[in-house]
Coordinates of C-alpha atoms and ligand atoms in Angstrom, one line a residue:
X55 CA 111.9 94.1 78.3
X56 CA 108.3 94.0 77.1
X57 CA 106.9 90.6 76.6
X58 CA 104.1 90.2 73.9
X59 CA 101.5 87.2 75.3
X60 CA 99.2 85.3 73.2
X61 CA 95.4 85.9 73.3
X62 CA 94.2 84.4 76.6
X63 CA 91.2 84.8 78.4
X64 CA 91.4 83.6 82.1
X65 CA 88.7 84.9 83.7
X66 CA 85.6 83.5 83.1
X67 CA 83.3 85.5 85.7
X68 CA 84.6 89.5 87.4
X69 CA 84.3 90.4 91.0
X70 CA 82.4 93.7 91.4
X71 CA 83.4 96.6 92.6
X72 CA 82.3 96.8 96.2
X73 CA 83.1 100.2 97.3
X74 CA 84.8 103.4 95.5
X75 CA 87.1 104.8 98.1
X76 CA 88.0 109.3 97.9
X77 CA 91.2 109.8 99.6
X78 CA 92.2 111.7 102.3
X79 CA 94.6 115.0 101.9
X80 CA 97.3 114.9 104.6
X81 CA 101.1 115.4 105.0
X82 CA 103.5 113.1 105.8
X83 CA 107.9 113.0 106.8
X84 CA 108.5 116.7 106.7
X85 CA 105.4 117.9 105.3
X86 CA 105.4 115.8 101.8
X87 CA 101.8 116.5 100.5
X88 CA 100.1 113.1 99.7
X89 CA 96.7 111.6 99.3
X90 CA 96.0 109.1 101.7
X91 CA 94.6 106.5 99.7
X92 CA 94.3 103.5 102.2
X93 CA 93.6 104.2 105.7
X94 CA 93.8 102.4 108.7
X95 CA 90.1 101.7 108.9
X96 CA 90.4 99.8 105.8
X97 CA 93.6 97.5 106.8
X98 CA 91.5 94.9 108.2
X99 CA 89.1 94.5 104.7
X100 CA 92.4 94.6 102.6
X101 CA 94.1 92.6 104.6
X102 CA 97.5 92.0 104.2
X103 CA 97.6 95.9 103.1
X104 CA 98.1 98.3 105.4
X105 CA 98.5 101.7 103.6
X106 CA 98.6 103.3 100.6
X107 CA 99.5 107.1 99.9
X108 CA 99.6 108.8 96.4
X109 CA 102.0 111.3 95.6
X110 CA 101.5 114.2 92.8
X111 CA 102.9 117.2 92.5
X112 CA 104.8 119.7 90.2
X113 CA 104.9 122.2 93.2
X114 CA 108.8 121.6 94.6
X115 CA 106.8 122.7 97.8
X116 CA 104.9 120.2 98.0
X117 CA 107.7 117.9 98.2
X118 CA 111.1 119.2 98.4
X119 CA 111.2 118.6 102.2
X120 CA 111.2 114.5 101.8
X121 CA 111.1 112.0 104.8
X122 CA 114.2 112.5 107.0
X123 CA 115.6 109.9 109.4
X124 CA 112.4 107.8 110.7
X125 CA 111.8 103.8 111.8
X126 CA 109.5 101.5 110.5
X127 CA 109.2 97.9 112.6
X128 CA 106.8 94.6 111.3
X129 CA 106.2 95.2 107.3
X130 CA 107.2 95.8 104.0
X131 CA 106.9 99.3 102.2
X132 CA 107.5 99.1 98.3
X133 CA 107.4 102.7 96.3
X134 CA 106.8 103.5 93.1
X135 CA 108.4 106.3 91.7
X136 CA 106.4 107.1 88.5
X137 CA 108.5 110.5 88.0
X138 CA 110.6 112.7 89.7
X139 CA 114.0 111.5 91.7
X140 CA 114.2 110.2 95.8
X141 CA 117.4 109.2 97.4
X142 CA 117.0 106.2 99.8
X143 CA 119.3 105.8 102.9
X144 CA 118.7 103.2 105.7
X145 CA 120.6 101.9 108.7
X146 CA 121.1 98.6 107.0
X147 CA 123.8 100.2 104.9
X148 CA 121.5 99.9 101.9
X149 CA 121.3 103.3 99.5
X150 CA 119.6 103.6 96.1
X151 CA 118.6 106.4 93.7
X152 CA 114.7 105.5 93.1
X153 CA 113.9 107.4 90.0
X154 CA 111.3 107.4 86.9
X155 CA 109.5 104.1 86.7
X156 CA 111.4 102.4 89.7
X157 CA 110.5 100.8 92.4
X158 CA 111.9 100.5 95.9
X159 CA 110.6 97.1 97.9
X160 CA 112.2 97.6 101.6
X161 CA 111.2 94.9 104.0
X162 CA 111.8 96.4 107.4
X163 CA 111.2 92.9 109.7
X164 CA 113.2 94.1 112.9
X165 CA 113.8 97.4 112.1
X166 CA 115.3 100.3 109.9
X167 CA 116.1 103.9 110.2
X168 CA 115.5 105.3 106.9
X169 CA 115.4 108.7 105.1
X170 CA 113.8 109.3 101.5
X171 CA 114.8 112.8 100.2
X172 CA 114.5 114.1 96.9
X173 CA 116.9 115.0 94.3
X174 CA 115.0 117.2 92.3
X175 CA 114.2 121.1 93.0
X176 CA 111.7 121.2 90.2
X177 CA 108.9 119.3 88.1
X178 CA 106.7 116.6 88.6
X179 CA 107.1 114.2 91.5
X180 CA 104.9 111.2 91.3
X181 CA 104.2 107.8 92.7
X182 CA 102.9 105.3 95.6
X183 CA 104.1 104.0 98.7
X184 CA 102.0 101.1 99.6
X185 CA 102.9 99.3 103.1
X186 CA 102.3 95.1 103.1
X187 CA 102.4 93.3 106.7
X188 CA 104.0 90.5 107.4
X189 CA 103.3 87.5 109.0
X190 CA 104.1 86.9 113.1
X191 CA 106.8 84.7 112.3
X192 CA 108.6 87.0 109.9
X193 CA 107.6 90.4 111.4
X194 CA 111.4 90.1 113.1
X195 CA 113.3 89.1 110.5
X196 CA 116.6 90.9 109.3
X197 CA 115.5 93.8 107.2
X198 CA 115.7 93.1 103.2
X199 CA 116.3 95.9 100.2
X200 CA 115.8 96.0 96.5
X201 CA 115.6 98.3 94.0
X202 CA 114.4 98.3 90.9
X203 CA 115.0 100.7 87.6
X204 CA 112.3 100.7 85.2
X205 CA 113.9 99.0 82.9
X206 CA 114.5 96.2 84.9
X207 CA 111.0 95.7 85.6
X208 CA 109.1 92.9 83.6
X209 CA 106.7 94.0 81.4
X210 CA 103.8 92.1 78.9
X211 CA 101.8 94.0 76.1
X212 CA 98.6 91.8 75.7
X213 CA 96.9 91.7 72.0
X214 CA 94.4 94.6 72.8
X215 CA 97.3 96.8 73.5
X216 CA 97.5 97.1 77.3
X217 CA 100.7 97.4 78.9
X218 CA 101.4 95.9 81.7
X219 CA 104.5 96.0 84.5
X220 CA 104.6 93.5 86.8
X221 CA 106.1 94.7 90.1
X222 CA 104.5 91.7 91.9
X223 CA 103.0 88.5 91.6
X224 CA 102.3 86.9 88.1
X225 CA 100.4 88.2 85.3
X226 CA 99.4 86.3 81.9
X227 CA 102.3 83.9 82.5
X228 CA 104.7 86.7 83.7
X229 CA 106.3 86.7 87.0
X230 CA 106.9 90.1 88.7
X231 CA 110.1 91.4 89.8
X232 CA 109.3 90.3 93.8
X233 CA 107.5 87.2 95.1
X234 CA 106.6 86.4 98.7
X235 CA 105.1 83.1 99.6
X236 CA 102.9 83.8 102.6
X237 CA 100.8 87.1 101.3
X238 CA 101.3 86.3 97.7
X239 CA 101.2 90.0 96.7
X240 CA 100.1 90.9 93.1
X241 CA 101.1 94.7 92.1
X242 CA 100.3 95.8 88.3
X243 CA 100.5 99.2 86.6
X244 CA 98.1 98.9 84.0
X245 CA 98.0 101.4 81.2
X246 CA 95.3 100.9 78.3
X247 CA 94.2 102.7 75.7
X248 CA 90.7 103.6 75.1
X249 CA 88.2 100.4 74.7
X250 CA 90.7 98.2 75.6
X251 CA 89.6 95.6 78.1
X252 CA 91.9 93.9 80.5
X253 CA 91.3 90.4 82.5
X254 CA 93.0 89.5 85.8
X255 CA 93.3 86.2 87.3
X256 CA 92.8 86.4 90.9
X257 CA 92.1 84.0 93.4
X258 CA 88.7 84.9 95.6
X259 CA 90.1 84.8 98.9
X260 CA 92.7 87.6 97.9
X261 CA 91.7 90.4 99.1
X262 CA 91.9 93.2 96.0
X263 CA 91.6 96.6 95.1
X264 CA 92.6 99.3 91.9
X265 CA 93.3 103.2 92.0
X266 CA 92.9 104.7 88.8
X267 CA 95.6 107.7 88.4
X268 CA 94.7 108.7 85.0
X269 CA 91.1 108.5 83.0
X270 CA 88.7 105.8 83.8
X271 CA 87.5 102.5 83.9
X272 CA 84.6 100.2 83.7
X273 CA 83.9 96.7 85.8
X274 CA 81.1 95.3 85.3
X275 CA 78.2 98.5 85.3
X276 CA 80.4 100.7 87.7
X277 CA 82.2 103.3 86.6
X278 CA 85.4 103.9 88.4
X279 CA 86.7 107.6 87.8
X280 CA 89.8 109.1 88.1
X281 CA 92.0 109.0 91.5
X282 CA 89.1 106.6 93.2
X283 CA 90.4 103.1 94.5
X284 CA 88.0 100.7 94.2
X285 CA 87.7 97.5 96.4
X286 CA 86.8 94.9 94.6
X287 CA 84.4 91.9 95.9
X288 CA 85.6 88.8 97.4
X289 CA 82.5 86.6 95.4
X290 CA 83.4 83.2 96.0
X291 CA 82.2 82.4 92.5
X292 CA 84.5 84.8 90.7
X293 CA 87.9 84.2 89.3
X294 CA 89.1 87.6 88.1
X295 CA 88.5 90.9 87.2
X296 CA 87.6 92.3 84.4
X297 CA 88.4 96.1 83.7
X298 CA 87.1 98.3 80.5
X299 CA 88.9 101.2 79.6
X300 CA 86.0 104.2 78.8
X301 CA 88.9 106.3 78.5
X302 CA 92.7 106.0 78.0
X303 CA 93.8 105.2 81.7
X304 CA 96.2 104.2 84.1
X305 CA 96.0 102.1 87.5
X306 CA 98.0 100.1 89.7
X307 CA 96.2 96.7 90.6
X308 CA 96.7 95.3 93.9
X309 CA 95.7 92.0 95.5
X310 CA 97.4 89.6 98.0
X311 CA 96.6 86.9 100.9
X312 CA 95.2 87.6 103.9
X313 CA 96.6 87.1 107.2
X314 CA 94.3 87.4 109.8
X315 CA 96.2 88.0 112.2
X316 CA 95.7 90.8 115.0
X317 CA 96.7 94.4 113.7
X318 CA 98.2 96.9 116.3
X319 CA 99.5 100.2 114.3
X320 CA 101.6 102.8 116.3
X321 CA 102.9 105.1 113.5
X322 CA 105.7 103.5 111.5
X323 CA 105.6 100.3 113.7
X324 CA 102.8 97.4 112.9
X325 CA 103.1 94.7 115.2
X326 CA 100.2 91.7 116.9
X327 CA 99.8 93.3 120.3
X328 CA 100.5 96.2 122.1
X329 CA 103.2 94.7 124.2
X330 CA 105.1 94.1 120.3
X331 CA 104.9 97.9 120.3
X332 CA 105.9 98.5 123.5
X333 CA 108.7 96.6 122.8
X334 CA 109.3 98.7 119.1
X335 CA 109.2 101.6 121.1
X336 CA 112.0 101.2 123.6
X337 CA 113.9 99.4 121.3
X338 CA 113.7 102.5 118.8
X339 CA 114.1 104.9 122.4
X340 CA 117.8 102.9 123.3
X341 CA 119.1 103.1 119.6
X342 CA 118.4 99.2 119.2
X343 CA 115.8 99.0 116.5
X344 CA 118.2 99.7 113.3
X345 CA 120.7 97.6 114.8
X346 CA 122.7 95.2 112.0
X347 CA 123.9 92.9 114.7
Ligands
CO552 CO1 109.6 105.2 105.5

């Protein structure tokens, strides 16, 4: 369902961009071709975001072989699926078909075993995987599931014609289709047409960033081309962003609280100290990590 909001204008002074970020080409699960879009050397800045990969392909190659059985320990991972089809299985008995539009939001806490394997043998295959920490006190929690179709996504069109889904967080009034209290994350796919401009709320300690996937944009005097994330400023004065469409393009917007808490990444395991991962480890070595019980 699309909801149409009235003319509002709630930001009265943009952030910047601070940095344009290139990804990095690398493989990941069982050689799944992906662009690496946030890296680890960037988890502190964007803080409570650990990762982000883009997917892209119409070559089955490039995807067919998926992500077979593997853990994850400490965070959240939420996909996007903008097109193709990907079977989910985890050891929490959960099982979904994430497909066109959908999203997957998997909060791991303790621990799953999960596969993600494609049900297509050709066309386009297309999306994000974006990983969220958690906080200390919930980073062993029982693992949580949800998935999404795109139609059950909540979506606004504003009056200059942008559309807008709202996987996370609130925009213009609308509240996404998950919430967390202690990160606050804010997850948008924006799609506007040519000279449209779109305005963002967003509170200046949030740490904040956009990846354009189609076209390009303008905030401010920077130009922000296609498949570039930019990270915007944290100006204590701002209250928003501000985005002009020089082209018609599409981004995902993402923003959320800090944590500031220690990071310690071992693969698929993000824990506060390297005992935390120790512990992951041998869990994950004696079969105890995607325990129910
Ligand atoms: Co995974």
């Amino acid at each position: 369902m699309t909801i149409a909001v009235a003319p509002h204008l709630p930001v009265t002074s943009s952030r910047t961009v601070e940095r344009l970020v290139t990804g990095q080409a690398t493989s990941d699960g069982a050689g799944v071709k992906l662009t690496r879009v946030l890296t680890q050397n960037l988890q502190h800045r964007l803080d409570p975001f650990l990762m982000l990969d883009a997917f892209g392909s119409d070559k089955a190659d490039d995807y067919i072989a998926g992500f077979p059985d593997h853990p994850h320990r400490g965070f959240e991972t939420v996909t996007y699926m903008i097109a193709g089809r990907m079977l989910h299985r985890d050891s929490a008995g959960h099982e979904g078909l994430l497909q066109n539009g959908g999203v997957q939001w998997m909060t791991a806490g303790k621990g799953v075993i999960h596969s993600e394997i494609p049900q297509q043998e050709e066309g386009v295959m297309e999306g994000f995987q974006l990983w969220l920490n958690l906080h200390s006190t919930e980073k062993m929690n029982a693992p949580w599931y949800r998935d999404f179709q795109s139609e059950q996504l909540p979506r606004l069109q504003t009056p200059k014609g942008v559309d807008v889904t709202v996987i996370a967080g609130d925009s213009h009034g609308v509240r996404g289709a998950v919430t967390r209290d202690i990160t606050q994350p804010l997850y948008l796919d924006v799609h506007m047409p040519l000279g449209s401009r779109f305005e963002q709320a967003l509170p200046a300690g949030h740490n904040a960033f956009l990846y354009v996937y189609r076209g390009e944009v303008r905030i401010g005097d920077q130009t922000v081309p296609e498949k570039r994330m930019a990270i915007l400023d944290n100006a204590t004065q701002a209250d928003g962003v501000v985005i002009e469409a020089s082209t018609d393009a599409k981004l995902i917007l993402v923003a959320g609280k800090p944590l500031k808490e220690p990071i310690v990444q071992y693969g698929p395991f993000v824990m506060n100290s390297q005992e935390e991962i120790y512990q992951a480890l041998s869990d994950y070595r004696d079969g105890r990590l995607g325990e129910t019980a």
